[in-house]
Amino acid sequence: MHVLITGGAGFIGSHLAEAYLQRGAWVSIIDDLSTGSVRNVNHLKANRRFTYVIDDVCNRRVTAELVDMADVVFHLAAAVGVKLIVERPVHTITTNLEGTEVVLDQAAKKSKKVIVASTSEVYGKTTVFPFNEDHDLVMGSTARARWAYACSKAMDEFMALAYHREKGLPTVIARLFNTVGPRQTGRYGMVIPTFVSQALQNKPITVYGDGKQQRCFGHVDDVVKCLIALAEHPGAVGKVINIGSQHEISILELAKTVKDLTQSGSEIVFVPYEEAYAAGFEDMMRRVPDTTRLADLVGFVPETKVDKIIRDVMAEQQNDPRHSLDW
Ligand code: UDP
């Protein structure tokens, strides 16, 4: 078994690579290190079943060669993080559209199964809870950069489904909800590594808006198990599948929990959205996955509680002081 992971030096990709190596598979990764880091895979380099290529997935020749060697491809390379998306919209749109097209095109030539990582962002502003894979997607105005990310990932989904329908390529679309755990950096705005880092340094914990917005946080270990199980399940082919936890927490409650668990003296401060991101920024107040399809297919869903996730992130940051530089 040989697995190719695009974006394999990223947060989720590196955990996935590690899980497959533990299962005895051969793993290749390709990553341009735009948001990924060699630090995430340094511990894997000694494994003779692991190879890594530092390059852009849009480099057709390199991607073609890697796809050729693989039995299955996980396409995780993408521009991620709300902060990055707002600050670099051109990069976001081109990376997400072109990268996915290259991967699907090369995979179609060799009939290799592709698991495409999508995002709960595609649900946009929908207010029908929980979010079901067959729901309509409710996008915001093109004048607001955030929606470029949602639309580019929605196009990736259309493309993956089109390759399946038209060219018979086995594709699976995993819509990932907020995924967190060790190795996630706060540099691109993700809330849990940011709060933990702030709390450990006794700096103010920055709650954006009024903190009433709610999220469901899934542990990366659970999410990786789901990705592997979906890749192995023939019933997942041609489908969109939510992967996420159903445990909801408000961002203010999250800040308080981080403060308690780290026994930090940090104060919790409220930062207006326009200061945190850009004028006119729109946040989602609530986001909950319907995990029925996932449970039906693989028999389990991400269940790890947020306390345990925070403790794991804390343990990592306490062991590696470089994390304090991350935000
Ligand atoms: N957030 C926050 N403070 C921060 C970073 C993020 O209050 O320092 C909020 C953000 O506005 C959002 C939630 O936390 O409502 C989750 O943000 P994240 O970027 O982790 O994921 P998103 O759900 O926005 O994709």
mmCIF file of C-alpha atoms in Angstrom, residues 17-198:
data_model
loop_
_atom_site.group_PDB
_atom_site.id
_atom_site.type_symbol
_atom_site.label_atom_id
_atom_site.label_comp_id
_atom_site.label_asym_id
_atom_site.label_seq_id
_atom_site.Cartn_x
_atom_site.Cartn_y
_atom_site.Cartn_z
ATOM 1 C CA ALA A 17 1.201 10.372 7.168
ATOM 2 C CA GLU A 18 2.149 9.192 10.642
ATOM 3 C CA ALA A 19 -0.977 7.039 10.961
ATOM 4 C CA TYR A 20 -0.342 5.324 7.622
ATOM 5 C CA LEU A 21 3.332 4.696 8.459
ATOM 6 C CA GLN A 22 2.184 3.101 11.724
ATOM 7 C CA ARG A 23 -0.064 0.835 9.677
ATOM 8 C CA GLY A 24 2.910 -0.326 7.606
ATOM 9 C CA ALA A 25 2.100 1.659 4.450
ATOM 10 C CA TRP A 26 4.537 3.555 2.245
ATOM 11 C CA VAL A 27 3.890 7.273 2.337
ATOM 12 C CA SER A 28 4.937 10.079 -0.013
ATOM 13 C CA ILE A 29 4.109 13.670 0.700
ATOM 14 C CA ILE A 30 4.295 16.797 -1.422
ATOM 15 C CA ASP A 31 4.144 20.191 0.229
ATOM 16 C CA ASP A 32 5.278 23.661 -0.811
ATOM 17 C CA LEU A 33 5.652 24.650 2.852
ATOM 18 C CA SER A 34 3.399 27.680 2.341
ATOM 19 C CA THR A 35 1.516 26.868 5.533
ATOM 20 C CA GLY A 36 3.003 23.442 6.272
ATOM 21 C CA SER A 37 6.327 22.994 8.044
ATOM 22 C CA VAL A 38 9.195 20.527 7.815
ATOM 23 C CA ARG A 39 9.024 20.533 11.609
ATOM 24 C CA ASN A 40 5.746 18.584 11.337
ATOM 25 C CA VAL A 41 7.416 15.654 9.558
ATOM 26 C CA ASN A 42 10.999 15.751 10.867
ATOM 27 C CA HIS A 43 10.299 12.753 13.082
ATOM 28 C CA LEU A 44 9.117 10.718 10.054
ATOM 29 C CA LYS A 45 12.186 11.273 7.882
ATOM 30 C CA ALA A 46 14.148 8.361 9.362
ATOM 31 C CA ASN A 47 11.433 5.918 8.247
ATOM 32 C CA ARG A 48 12.508 4.211 5.013
ATOM 33 C CA ARG A 49 8.849 3.988 3.911
ATOM 34 C CA PHE A 50 8.538 7.790 3.987
ATOM 35 C CA THR A 51 9.503 10.168 1.172
ATOM 36 C CA TYR A 52 8.890 13.859 0.941
ATOM 37 C CA VAL A 53 9.031 16.318 -1.912
ATOM 38 C CA ILE A 54 9.102 20.048 -1.321
ATOM 39 C CA ASP A 55 7.244 21.406 -4.319
ATOM 40 C CA ASP A 56 4.005 22.942 -5.453
ATOM 41 C CA VAL A 57 1.249 20.457 -6.280
ATOM 42 C CA CYS A 58 0.621 22.540 -9.425
ATOM 43 C CA ASN A 59 3.949 21.271 -10.775
ATOM 44 C CA ARG A 60 2.337 18.714 -13.087
ATOM 45 C CA ARG A 61 5.436 16.673 -13.818
ATOM 46 C CA VAL A 62 6.301 16.116 -10.150
ATOM 47 C CA THR A 63 2.691 15.428 -9.153
ATOM 48 C CA ALA A 64 2.309 12.988 -12.058
ATOM 49 C CA GLU A 65 5.319 11.005 -10.894
ATOM 50 C CA LEU A 66 4.084 10.864 -7.311
ATOM 51 C CA VAL A 67 0.540 9.891 -8.314
ATOM 52 C CA ASP A 68 2.027 7.144 -10.452
ATOM 53 C CA MET A 69 3.692 5.525 -7.427
ATOM 54 C CA ALA A 70 0.612 5.753 -5.205
ATOM 55 C CA ASP A 71 -2.365 3.441 -4.730
ATOM 56 C CA VAL A 72 -4.455 6.176 -3.153
ATOM 57 C CA VAL A 73 -4.141 9.979 -3.046
ATOM 58 C CA PHE A 74 -5.223 12.299 -0.247
ATOM 59 C CA HIS A 75 -5.477 15.840 -1.563
ATOM 60 C CA LEU A 76 -5.021 18.106 1.428
ATOM 61 C CA ALA A 77 -2.864 20.820 -0.144
ATOM 62 C CA ALA A 78 -4.858 24.049 0.006
ATOM 63 C CA ALA A 79 -4.755 27.591 1.236
ATOM 64 C CA VAL A 80 -6.242 27.345 4.736
ATOM 65 C CA GLY A 81 -7.020 29.591 7.672
ATOM 66 C CA VAL A 82 -9.476 32.468 7.652
ATOM 67 C CA LYS A 83 -6.720 35.029 8.288
ATOM 68 C CA LEU A 84 -4.686 33.883 5.298
ATOM 69 C CA ILE A 85 -7.761 33.843 3.106
ATOM 70 C CA VAL A 86 -8.675 37.400 3.953
ATOM 71 C CA GLU A 87 -5.094 38.624 3.538
ATOM 72 C CA ARG A 88 -4.144 36.691 0.378
ATOM 73 C CA PRO A 89 -7.282 36.080 -1.707
ATOM 74 C CA VAL A 90 -5.447 35.645 -5.046
ATOM 75 C CA HIS A 91 -3.214 32.958 -3.588
ATOM 76 C CA THR A 92 -6.248 31.225 -2.023
ATOM 77 C CA ILE A 93 -8.279 31.067 -5.191
ATOM 78 C CA THR A 94 -5.473 29.952 -7.514
ATOM 79 C CA THR A 95 -3.978 27.413 -5.111
ATOM 80 C CA ASN A 96 -7.290 25.761 -4.390
ATOM 81 C CA LEU A 97 -8.607 25.625 -7.938
ATOM 82 C CA GLU A 98 -5.448 24.838 -9.856
ATOM 83 C CA GLY A 99 -3.988 22.401 -7.328
ATOM 84 C CA THR A 100 -7.124 20.251 -7.250
ATOM 85 C CA GLU A 101 -7.419 20.249 -11.037
ATOM 86 C CA VAL A 102 -3.818 19.039 -11.404
ATOM 87 C CA VAL A 103 -4.241 16.268 -8.829
ATOM 88 C CA LEU A 104 -7.556 15.028 -10.266
ATOM 89 C CA ASP A 105 -6.233 15.175 -13.814
ATOM 90 C CA GLN A 106 -3.140 13.128 -12.997
ATOM 91 C CA ALA A 107 -5.123 10.665 -10.876
ATOM 92 C CA ALA A 108 -7.652 10.190 -13.686
ATOM 93 C CA LYS A 109 -4.874 9.222 -16.088
ATOM 94 C CA LYS A 110 -3.861 6.400 -13.750
ATOM 95 C CA SER A 111 -7.284 5.629 -12.209
ATOM 96 C CA LYS A 112 -6.108 6.294 -8.658
ATOM 97 C CA LYS A 113 -8.626 6.900 -5.884
ATOM 98 C CA VAL A 114 -8.566 10.490 -4.572
ATOM 99 C CA ILE A 115 -9.862 11.676 -1.202
ATOM 100 C CA VAL A 116 -10.355 15.430 -1.483
ATOM 101 C CA ALA A 117 -10.319 17.414 1.751
ATOM 102 C CA SER A 118 -13.032 20.032 1.684
ATOM 103 C CA THR A 119 -14.311 22.224 4.480
ATOM 104 C CA SER A 120 -17.399 23.134 6.470
ATOM 105 C CA GLU A 121 -16.835 26.674 5.160
ATOM 106 C CA VAL A 122 -18.733 25.583 2.042
ATOM 107 C CA TYR A 123 -21.969 25.617 4.069
ATOM 108 C CA GLY A 124 -21.456 29.367 4.303
ATOM 109 C CA LYS A 125 -24.254 31.207 6.074
ATOM 110 C CA THR A 126 -26.797 28.426 6.153
ATOM 111 C CA THR A 127 -28.912 28.353 9.314
ATOM 112 C CA VAL A 128 -30.416 24.892 8.990
ATOM 113 C CA PHE A 129 -28.836 22.761 11.731
ATOM 114 C CA PRO A 130 -27.160 20.324 11.768
ATOM 115 C CA PHE A 131 -25.458 20.837 8.380
ATOM 116 C CA ASN A 132 -26.372 17.986 6.071
ATOM 117 C CA GLU A 133 -24.282 17.149 3.013
ATOM 118 C CA ASP A 134 -27.288 17.555 0.714
ATOM 119 C CA HIS A 135 -28.299 20.994 2.039
ATOM 120 C CA ASP A 136 -28.135 24.086 -0.123
ATOM 121 C CA LEU A 137 -24.987 26.150 0.369
ATOM 122 C CA VAL A 138 -25.554 29.799 1.319
ATOM 123 C CA MET A 139 -22.729 32.010 0.122
ATOM 124 C CA GLY A 140 -22.033 35.639 0.977
ATOM 125 C CA SER A 141 -21.136 38.480 -1.346
ATOM 126 C CA THR A 142 -18.085 38.264 -3.626
ATOM 127 C CA ALA A 143 -17.082 41.620 -2.143
ATOM 128 C CA ARG A 144 -16.070 39.791 1.030
ATOM 129 C CA ALA A 145 -12.838 37.834 0.712
ATOM 130 C CA ARG A 146 -13.846 35.087 3.131
ATOM 131 C CA TRP A 147 -16.309 33.635 0.639
ATOM 132 C CA ALA A 148 -13.551 33.117 -1.921
ATOM 133 C CA TYR A 149 -12.341 30.254 0.215
ATOM 134 C CA ALA A 150 -15.786 28.677 0.496
ATOM 135 C CA CYS A 151 -16.430 29.055 -3.234
ATOM 136 C CA SER A 152 -13.016 27.718 -4.259
ATOM 137 C CA LYS A 153 -13.524 24.631 -2.093
ATOM 138 C CA ALA A 154 -17.072 24.204 -3.398
ATOM 139 C CA MET A 155 -15.607 24.260 -6.924
ATOM 140 C CA ASP A 156 -13.101 21.607 -5.827
ATOM 141 C CA GLU A 157 -16.050 19.470 -4.763
ATOM 142 C CA PHE A 158 -17.824 20.012 -8.092
ATOM 143 C CA MET A 159 -14.623 19.059 -9.888
ATOM 144 C CA ALA A 160 -14.072 15.896 -7.853
ATOM 145 C CA LEU A 161 -17.694 14.819 -8.410
ATOM 146 C CA ALA A 162 -17.417 15.629 -12.112
ATOM 147 C CA TYR A 163 -14.301 13.485 -12.482
ATOM 148 C CA HIS A 164 -16.184 10.678 -10.799
ATOM 149 C CA ARG A 165 -19.316 10.973 -12.949
ATOM 150 C CA GLU A 166 -17.701 11.749 -16.260
ATOM 151 C CA LYS A 167 -14.420 9.871 -16.108
ATOM 152 C CA GLY A 168 -15.246 7.152 -13.572
ATOM 153 C CA LEU A 169 -12.517 8.318 -11.197
ATOM 154 C CA PRO A 170 -13.103 7.049 -7.635
ATOM 155 C CA THR A 171 -13.284 10.260 -5.611
ATOM 156 C CA VAL A 172 -14.415 10.862 -2.027
ATOM 157 C CA ILE A 173 -15.071 14.324 -0.598
ATOM 158 C CA ALA A 174 -14.428 14.828 3.094
ATOM 159 C CA ARG A 175 -15.957 18.030 4.441
ATOM 160 C CA LEU A 176 -13.829 18.735 7.477
ATOM 161 C CA PHE A 177 -15.265 20.764 10.348
ATOM 162 C CA ASN A 178 -12.995 22.598 12.821
ATOM 163 C CA THR A 179 -10.158 20.134 13.309
ATOM 164 C CA VAL A 180 -7.648 20.758 16.069
ATOM 165 C CA GLY A 181 -4.799 19.139 17.961
ATOM 166 C CA PRO A 182 -1.035 19.182 18.316
ATOM 167 C CA ARG A 183 0.974 20.740 15.452
ATOM 168 C CA GLN A 184 -1.760 23.151 14.448
ATOM 169 C CA THR A 185 -0.285 26.620 14.418
ATOM 170 C CA GLY A 186 -2.079 29.745 15.526
ATOM 171 C CA ARG A 187 -0.233 31.717 12.857
ATOM 172 C CA TYR A 188 -3.143 31.549 10.433
ATOM 173 C CA GLY A 189 -5.739 32.500 13.001
ATOM 174 C CA MET A 190 -6.930 29.127 14.301
ATOM 175 C CA VAL A 191 -8.505 29.677 17.654
ATOM 176 C CA ILE A 192 -7.384 26.819 19.940
ATOM 177 C CA PRO A 193 -3.603 27.017 19.376
ATOM 178 C CA THR A 194 -3.909 30.806 19.624
ATOM 179 C CA PHE A 195 -5.802 30.755 22.938
ATOM 180 C CA VAL A 196 -3.490 28.130 24.459
ATOM 181 C CA SER A 197 -0.395 30.035 23.386
ATOM 182 C CA GLN A 198 -1.796 33.297 24.779
#
